[in-house]
PDB file of C-alpha atoms in Angstrom:
ATOM      1  CA  SER A1416     126.744 143.347 142.194  1.00 48.00           C
ATOM      2  CA  GLN A1417     129.292 142.904 139.196  1.00 52.00           C
ATOM      3  CA  GLN A1418     130.341 145.911 137.287  1.00 69.00           C
ATOM      4  CA  GLY A1419     131.511 144.139 134.242  1.00 76.00           C
ATOM      5  CA  GLU A1420     129.988 141.943 132.035  1.00 85.00           C
ATOM      6  CA  GLU A1421     131.145 139.139 129.826  1.00 87.00           C
ATOM      7  CA  ASP A1422     129.633 137.848 126.701  1.00 88.00           C
ATOM      8  CA  PRO A1423     129.201 135.091 125.583  1.00 93.00           C
ATOM      9  CA  GLN A1424     129.308 133.290 128.595  1.00 92.00           C
ATOM     10  CA  ALA A1425     130.453 129.604 126.121  1.00 94.00           C
ATOM     11  CA  LEU A1426     132.391 129.577 123.447  1.00 96.00           C
ATOM     12  CA  SER A1427     133.917 126.916 122.135  1.00 97.00           C
ATOM     13  CA  ILE A1428     136.173 126.587 118.995  1.00 96.00           C
ATOM     14  CA  GLN A1429     139.043 124.852 117.205  1.00 97.00           C
ATOM     15  CA  GLU A1430     142.173 125.264 117.364  1.00 97.00           C
ATOM     16  CA  GLY A1431     143.820 127.974 115.465  1.00 97.00           C
ATOM     17  CA  GLU A1432     140.590 129.781 115.355  1.00 97.00           C
ATOM     18  CA  ASN A1433     140.633 133.257 117.404  1.00 97.00           C
ATOM     19  CA  ALA A1434     138.250 133.418 120.007  1.00 97.00           C
ATOM     20  CA  THR A1435     137.070 136.797 120.388  1.00 97.00           C
ATOM     21  CA  MET A1436     135.123 137.690 124.126  1.00 97.00           C
ATOM     22  CA  ASN A1437     133.720 140.772 125.420  1.00 96.00           C
ATOM     23  CA  CYS A1438     133.061 142.957 128.130  1.00 95.00           C
ATOM     24  CA  SER A1439     130.505 145.826 129.195  1.00 94.00           C
ATOM     25  CA  TYR A1440     130.161 148.198 132.243  1.00 92.00           C
ATOM     26  CA  LYS A1441     128.346 149.944 133.914  1.00 89.00           C
ATOM     27  CA  THR A1442     130.504 153.114 135.290  1.00 86.00           C
ATOM     28  CA  SER A1443     133.864 154.631 134.333  1.00 87.00           C
ATOM     29  CA  ILE A1444     136.841 153.282 134.860  1.00 87.00           C
ATOM     30  CA  ASN A1445     140.333 153.806 135.628  1.00 86.00           C
ATOM     31  CA  ASN A1446     141.179 150.966 134.082  1.00 89.00           C
ATOM     32  CA  LEU A1447     140.470 147.122 132.616  1.00 92.00           C
ATOM     33  CA  GLN A1448     141.811 143.838 133.496  1.00 93.00           C
ATOM     34  CA  TRP A1449     141.400 140.673 131.650  1.00 96.00           C
ATOM     35  CA  TYR A1450     142.097 137.735 133.911  1.00 96.00           C
ATOM     36  CA  ARG A1451     142.460 133.935 132.811  1.00 97.00           C
ATOM     37  CA  GLN A1452     141.421 130.942 135.270  1.00 96.00           C
ATOM     38  CA  ASN A1453     142.477 127.224 134.923  1.00 95.00           C
ATOM     39  CA  SER A1454     139.755 124.502 136.177  1.00 90.00           C
ATOM     40  CA  GLY A1455     140.734 124.430 139.009  1.00 86.00           C
ATOM     41  CA  ARG A1456     142.742 126.695 139.307  1.00 91.00           C
ATOM     42  CA  GLY A1457     143.315 130.800 140.656  1.00 92.00           C
ATOM     43  CA  LEU A1458     142.899 133.951 138.563  1.00 94.00           C
ATOM     44  CA  VAL A1459     146.191 135.241 136.904  1.00 96.00           C
ATOM     45  CA  HIS A1460     147.039 138.154 134.952  1.00 95.00           C
ATOM     46  CA  LEU A1461     146.432 138.271 131.512  1.00 96.00           C
ATOM     47  CA  ILE A1462     146.552 142.229 130.719  1.00 95.00           C
ATOM     48  CA  LEU A1463     145.474 146.003 131.883  1.00 93.00           C
ATOM     49  CA  ILE A1464     144.271 148.532 129.852  1.00 94.00           C
ATOM     50  CA  ARG A1465     144.520 152.507 131.519  1.00 91.00           C
ATOM     51  CA  SER A1466     141.206 154.057 130.604  1.00 91.00           C
ATOM     52  CA  ASN A1467     142.739 156.385 128.428  1.00 93.00           C
ATOM     53  CA  GLU A1468     144.479 153.497 126.111  1.00 95.00           C
ATOM     54  CA  ARG A1469     142.740 152.705 122.880  1.00 97.00           C
ATOM     55  CA  GLU A1470     143.947 148.509 121.722  1.00 97.00           C
ATOM     56  CA  LYS A1471     146.893 146.738 123.917  1.00 97.00           C
ATOM     57  CA  HIS A1472     148.872 143.504 122.696  1.00 96.00           C
ATOM     58  CA  SER A1473     150.229 140.737 124.840  1.00 95.00           C
ATOM     59  CA  GLY A1474     151.063 138.050 122.279  1.00 96.00           C
ATOM     60  CA  ARG A1475     148.477 136.364 120.453  1.00 97.00           C
ATOM     61  CA  LEU A1476     146.242 138.664 122.924  1.00 97.00           C
ATOM     62  CA  ARG A1477     144.803 141.972 121.462  1.00 98.00           C
ATOM     63  CA  VAL A1478     142.712 144.065 123.924  1.00 98.00           C
ATOM     64  CA  THR A1479     140.882 146.790 122.825  1.00 98.00           C
ATOM     65  CA  LEU A1480     138.619 149.728 124.537  1.00 97.00           C
ATOM     66  CA  ASP A1481     135.774 151.719 123.808  1.00 96.00           C
ATOM     67  CA  THR A1482     134.705 154.018 127.031  1.00 95.00           C
ATOM     68  CA  SER A1483     132.198 155.821 125.053  1.00 95.00           C
ATOM     69  CA  LYS A1484     130.271 152.605 125.076  1.00 95.00           C
ATOM     70  CA  LYS A1485     132.229 151.508 128.119  1.00 95.00           C
ATOM     71  CA  SER A1486     132.889 148.005 126.865  1.00 96.00           C
ATOM     72  CA  SER A1487     136.607 145.951 125.868  1.00 96.00           C
ATOM     73  CA  SER A1488     137.502 142.992 123.445  1.00 97.00           C
ATOM     74  CA  LEU A1489     139.341 140.559 124.619  1.00 98.00           C
ATOM     75  CA  LEU A1490     141.059 138.640 120.826  1.00 98.00           C
ATOM     76  CA  ILE A1491     142.631 135.429 121.424  1.00 98.00           C
ATOM     77  CA  THR A1492     144.657 134.710 117.700  1.00 97.00           C
ATOM     78  CA  ALA A1493     145.065 131.834 117.056  1.00 97.00           C
ATOM     79  CA  SER A1494     143.694 129.771 119.673  1.00 97.00           C
ATOM     80  CA  ARG A1495     145.351 126.714 120.881  1.00 97.00           C
ATOM     81  CA  ALA A1496     143.536 123.527 123.003  1.00 96.00           C
ATOM     82  CA  ALA A1497     146.008 125.178 126.130  1.00 96.00           C
ATOM     83  CA  ASP A1498     143.867 128.437 126.194  1.00 97.00           C
ATOM     84  CA  THR A1499     141.016 126.332 127.666  1.00 97.00           C
ATOM     85  CA  ALA A1500     139.729 127.969 130.951  1.00 97.00           C
ATOM     86  CA  SER A1501     137.201 130.806 131.925  1.00 96.00           C
ATOM     87  CA  TYR A1502     138.286 134.831 130.922  1.00 96.00           C
ATOM     88  CA  PHE A1503     137.379 137.207 133.454  1.00 95.00           C
ATOM     89  CA  CYS A1504     137.524 141.176 133.371  1.00 94.00           C
ATOM     90  CA  ALA A1505     138.100 143.005 136.005  1.00 92.00           C
ATOM     91  CA  THR A1506     137.202 146.755 136.374  1.00 90.00           C
ATOM     92  CA  ASP A1507     138.381 149.425 138.207  1.00 82.00           C
ATOM     93  CA  ALA A1508     135.835 152.180 139.112  1.00 72.00           C
ATOM     94  CA  SER A1509     137.170 155.993 138.888  1.00 67.00           C
ATOM     95  CA  GLY A1510     137.251 157.675 141.710  1.00 65.00           C
ATOM     96  CA  GLY A1511     136.906 154.800 143.469  1.00 64.00           C
ATOM     97  CA  SER A1512     139.088 152.163 145.809  1.00 67.00           C
ATOM     98  CA  TYR A1513     141.409 150.731 143.085  1.00 71.00           C
ATOM     99  CA  ILE A1514     140.188 147.696 143.828  1.00 79.00           C
ATOM    100  CA  PRO A1515     139.287 145.833 140.950  1.00 83.00           C
ATOM    101  CA  THR A1516     135.011 143.995 140.441  1.00 86.00           C
ATOM    102  CA  PHE A1517     135.020 141.333 138.272  1.00 90.00           C
ATOM    103  CA  GLY A1518     132.386 139.516 136.000  1.00 88.00           C
ATOM    104  CA  ARG A1519     130.596 136.314 135.841  1.00 91.00           C
ATOM    105  CA  GLY A1520     133.630 135.201 132.888  1.00 93.00           C
ATOM    106  CA  THR A1521     133.422 133.161 129.829  1.00 95.00           C
ATOM    107  CA  SER A1522     133.734 129.822 129.324  1.00 95.00           C
ATOM    108  CA  LEU A1523     136.303 129.434 126.480  1.00 97.00           C
ATOM    109  CA  ILE A1524     136.798 125.530 124.904  1.00 97.00           C
ATOM    110  CA  VAL A1525     139.363 124.908 122.314  1.00 97.00           C
ATOM    111  CA  HIS A1526     139.015 121.352 120.660  1.00 96.00           C
ATOM    112  CA  PRO A1527     141.994 120.364 119.009  1.00 93.00           C
TER     113      PRO A1527
ATOM    114  CA  THR B  34     159.585 132.849 145.482  1.00 57.00           C
ATOM    115  CA  ALA B  35     156.226 131.354 146.758  1.00 72.00           C
ATOM    116  CA  GLY B  36     153.828 133.937 146.174  1.00 92.00           C
ATOM    117  CA  ILE B  37     151.132 133.536 147.231  1.00 96.00           C
ATOM    118  CA  THR B  38     149.445 130.822 149.548  1.00 96.00           C
ATOM    119  CA  GLN B  39     146.387 129.817 151.007  1.00 97.00           C
ATOM    120  CA  ALA B  40     146.001 126.517 153.598  1.00 97.00           C
ATOM    121  CA  PRO B  41     144.032 124.371 153.369  1.00 97.00           C
ATOM    122  CA  THR B  42     143.014 122.779 150.033  1.00 97.00           C
ATOM    123  CA  SER B  43     140.048 121.718 150.979  1.00 97.00           C
ATOM    124  CA  GLN B  44     138.353 121.526 153.628  1.00 97.00           C
ATOM    125  CA  ILE B  45     134.928 119.382 155.106  1.00 97.00           C
ATOM    126  CA  LEU B  46     133.235 122.154 158.037  1.00 96.00           C
ATOM    127  CA  ALA B  47     129.814 120.686 159.902  1.00 97.00           C
ATOM    128  CA  ALA B  48     127.770 123.813 160.493  1.00 97.00           C
ATOM    129  CA  GLY B  49     128.196 125.832 163.158  1.00 97.00           C
ATOM    130  CA  ARG B  50     131.419 124.987 163.786  1.00 97.00           C
ATOM    131  CA  SER B  51     134.639 127.707 162.933  1.00 97.00           C
ATOM    132  CA  MET B  52     137.022 127.654 161.166  1.00 97.00           C
ATOM    133  CA  THR B  53     140.053 130.345 158.935  1.00 98.00           C
ATOM    134  CA  LEU B  54     141.283 129.895 156.340  1.00 98.00           C
ATOM    135  CA  ARG B  55     144.791 130.668 156.157  1.00 98.00           C
ATOM    136  CA  CYS B  56     146.568 133.656 153.550  1.00 98.00           C
ATOM    137  CA  THR B  57     150.560 134.538 153.466  1.00 98.00           C
ATOM    138  CA  GLN B  58     152.352 136.821 150.391  1.00 97.00           C
ATOM    139  CA  ASP B  59     155.898 137.020 150.273  1.00 95.00           C
ATOM    140  CA  MET B  60     156.181 139.813 147.726  1.00 93.00           C
ATOM    141  CA  ARG B  61     155.920 142.745 149.778  1.00 93.00           C
ATOM    142  CA  HIS B  62     152.155 143.630 148.318  1.00 93.00           C
ATOM    143  CA  ASN B  63     150.243 146.380 150.376  1.00 92.00           C
ATOM    144  CA  ALA B  64     146.756 145.239 149.667  1.00 92.00           C
ATOM    145  CA  MET B  65     144.961 141.871 150.178  1.00 94.00           C
ATOM    146  CA  TYR B  66     141.776 140.572 149.611  1.00 94.00           C
ATOM    147  CA  TRP B  67     139.715 137.759 149.804  1.00 97.00           C
ATOM    148  CA  TYR B  68     136.937 136.756 147.427  1.00 96.00           C
ATOM    149  CA  ARG B  69     134.755 134.012 146.895  1.00 97.00           C
ATOM    150  CA  GLN B  70     134.026 132.292 143.773  1.00 96.00           C
ATOM    151  CA  ASP B  71     130.711 130.439 143.787  1.00 93.00           C
ATOM    152  CA  LEU B  72     129.318 128.838 140.162  1.00 85.00           C
ATOM    153  CA  GLY B  73     126.865 131.064 138.377  1.00 78.00           C
ATOM    154  CA  LEU B  74     128.732 134.713 140.104  1.00 80.00           C
ATOM    155  CA  GLY B  75     131.691 134.758 139.268  1.00 86.00           C
ATOM    156  CA  LEU B  76     134.197 136.374 142.206  1.00 91.00           C
ATOM    157  CA  ARG B  77     132.641 138.233 145.326  1.00 93.00           C
ATOM    158  CA  LEU B  78     135.128 140.374 147.601  1.00 93.00           C
ATOM    159  CA  ILE B  79     133.924 139.040 151.186  1.00 96.00           C
ATOM    160  CA  HIS B  80     136.608 141.718 152.866  1.00 96.00           C
ATOM    161  CA  TYR B  81     139.833 143.652 151.701  1.00 93.00           C
ATOM    162  CA  SER B  82     142.814 145.544 153.297  1.00 93.00           C
ATOM    163  CA  ASN B  83     144.904 147.931 151.292  1.00 89.00           C
ATOM    164  CA  THR B  84     147.518 148.108 154.548  1.00 91.00           C
ATOM    165  CA  ALA B  85     148.438 145.715 157.557  1.00 94.00           C
ATOM    166  CA  GLY B  86     146.483 147.252 160.684  1.00 94.00           C
ATOM    167  CA  THR B  87     143.021 148.737 157.550  1.00 93.00           C
ATOM    168  CA  THR B  88     140.353 146.125 156.008  1.00 95.00           C
ATOM    169  CA  GLY B  89     136.909 147.043 154.648  1.00 93.00           C
ATOM    170  CA  LYS B  90     133.968 145.467 154.331  1.00 94.00           C
ATOM    171  CA  GLY B  91     132.856 143.954 150.490  1.00 92.00           C
ATOM    172  CA  GLU B  92     130.425 142.869 148.145  1.00 90.00           C
ATOM    173  CA  VAL B  93     129.701 139.832 150.858  1.00 95.00           C
ATOM    174  CA  PRO B  94     131.087 140.472 154.475  1.00 97.00           C
ATOM    175  CA  ASP B  95     128.093 139.188 156.194  1.00 97.00           C
ATOM    176  CA  GLY B  96     129.542 135.920 158.265  1.00 97.00           C
ATOM    177  CA  TYR B  97     132.631 136.316 157.778  1.00 98.00           C
ATOM    178  CA  SER B  98     135.651 138.307 159.185  1.00 98.00           C
ATOM    179  CA  VAL B  99     139.745 139.054 158.530  1.00 98.00           C
ATOM    180  CA  SER B 100     142.818 140.909 160.862  1.00 97.00           C
ATOM    181  CA  ARG B 101     146.110 142.093 159.231  1.00 97.00           C
ATOM    182  CA  ALA B 102     148.326 142.462 161.317  1.00 97.00           C
ATOM    183  CA  ASN B 103     150.921 142.462 159.451  1.00 96.00           C
ATOM    184  CA  THR B 104     151.641 142.734 155.871  1.00 96.00           C
ATOM    185  CA  ASP B 105     152.461 139.055 154.573  1.00 97.00           C
ATOM    186  CA  ASP B 106     149.439 137.379 156.400  1.00 98.00           C
ATOM    187  CA  PHE B 107     145.671 137.850 156.046  1.00 98.00           C
ATOM    188  CA  PRO B 108     143.308 135.683 157.192  1.00 98.00           C
ATOM    189  CA  LEU B 109     139.319 134.502 157.077  1.00 98.00           C
ATOM    190  CA  THR B 110     137.204 133.499 159.997  1.00 98.00           C
ATOM    191  CA  LEU B 111     133.968 131.617 159.728  1.00 97.00           C
ATOM    192  CA  ALA B 112     133.053 131.736 163.212  1.00 95.00           C
ATOM    193  CA  SER B 113     129.664 129.982 162.723  1.00 97.00           C
ATOM    194  CA  ALA B 114     129.600 128.813 158.891  1.00 97.00           C
ATOM    195  CA  VAL B 115     126.389 127.883 157.192  1.00 97.00           C
ATOM    196  CA  PRO B 116     125.477 125.870 154.446  1.00 97.00           C
ATOM    197  CA  SER B 117     126.102 128.727 152.347  1.00 96.00           C
ATOM    198  CA  GLN B 118     129.665 129.768 152.519  1.00 98.00           C
ATOM    199  CA  THR B 119     130.320 126.725 151.096  1.00 97.00           C
ATOM    200  CA  SER B 120     132.376 127.716 147.927  1.00 97.00           C
ATOM    201  CA  VAL B 121     136.059 128.114 146.902  1.00 97.00           C
ATOM    202  CA  TYR B 122     137.593 130.689 148.143  1.00 98.00           C
ATOM    203  CA  PHE B 123     140.623 132.452 146.854  1.00 97.00           C
ATOM    204  CA  CYS B 124     143.174 135.284 148.482  1.00 97.00           C
ATOM    205  CA  ALA B 125     144.660 138.026 146.130  1.00 95.00           C
ATOM    206  CA  SER B 126     147.434 140.984 146.939  1.00 94.00           C
ATOM    207  CA  SER B 127     148.526 143.943 144.980  1.00 91.00           C
ATOM    208  CA  GLU B 128     149.703 147.145 144.909  1.00 86.00           C
ATOM    209  CA  TYR B 129     147.528 149.878 146.180  1.00 70.00           C
ATOM    210  CA  GLY B 130     146.419 152.563 144.555  1.00 60.00           C
ATOM    211  CA  THR B 131     149.876 152.375 142.005  1.00 58.00           C
ATOM    212  CA  GLY B 132     147.374 151.835 138.939  1.00 58.00           C
ATOM    213  CA  HIS B 133     148.503 148.741 138.141  1.00 62.00           C
ATOM    214  CA  ASN B 134     146.591 146.971 140.849  1.00 75.00           C
ATOM    215  CA  GLU B 135     147.381 143.493 138.636  1.00 88.00           C
ATOM    216  CA  GLN B 136     146.045 141.012 141.480  1.00 91.00           C
ATOM    217  CA  PHE B 137     148.325 137.815 142.972  1.00 93.00           C
ATOM    218  CA  PHE B 138     145.881 134.887 143.366  1.00 95.00           C
ATOM    219  CA  GLY B 139     146.390 131.649 145.478  1.00 96.00           C
ATOM    220  CA  PRO B 140     145.363 128.395 144.088  1.00 95.00           C
ATOM    221  CA  GLY B 141     142.238 128.563 146.558  1.00 96.00           C
ATOM    222  CA  THR B 142     140.148 126.806 149.599  1.00 97.00           C
ATOM    223  CA  ARG B 143     137.325 124.785 148.837  1.00 97.00           C
ATOM    224  CA  LEU B 144     135.013 124.669 151.458  1.00 97.00           C
ATOM    225  CA  THR B 145     132.348 122.134 151.814  1.00 97.00           C
ATOM    226  CA  VAL B 146     129.987 123.338 154.822  1.00 97.00           C
ATOM    227  CA  LEU B 147     127.145 120.320 155.841  1.00 96.00           C
TER     228      LEU B 147
END
């Protein structure tokens, strides 16, 4: 069963707007990762945030982590049509096997 | 470098037949994984290998087997395919146990079992 669950399942926005996706998980984690998947392609790693970190940035991406609420958010600022993809969070349970467990993903459509 | 490659890209297979999906990485990663991706279910782990010579079962291992004879290759075998194994299969690799377990994914194999 999935450890992380993304919300919303689908998101449709206009180019230039910000996109926010959320991930909730059930057990304590070592770290949380976000991945992107373009249609018909493999997943691509975007960013990793450790359990002792609260926020991380990479270009137009901003990830936050709230371990007390067992949740994370991925913010894409000034979205572009090329950001259209599915986004997955993956959690690595603490005391576990270092194998990330993926959620079902959020499908983002950015309209030009 | 090629990163991680999978073959074939797609395959149609008759139920009851066997098939091996191939996966090769050139990053010298010690860990490798097989996932299946089905609509609405996200990625589910089938089998994994933390290092050459060892394998482990994931969330949905039934009907699949793997081997890890060397660092680079991690084939996935369906001994007797069933229609419920119709899916997109992704192979991935990572540096195991370092805390930097970013996974690198192959392009996927689309398998249809009829």
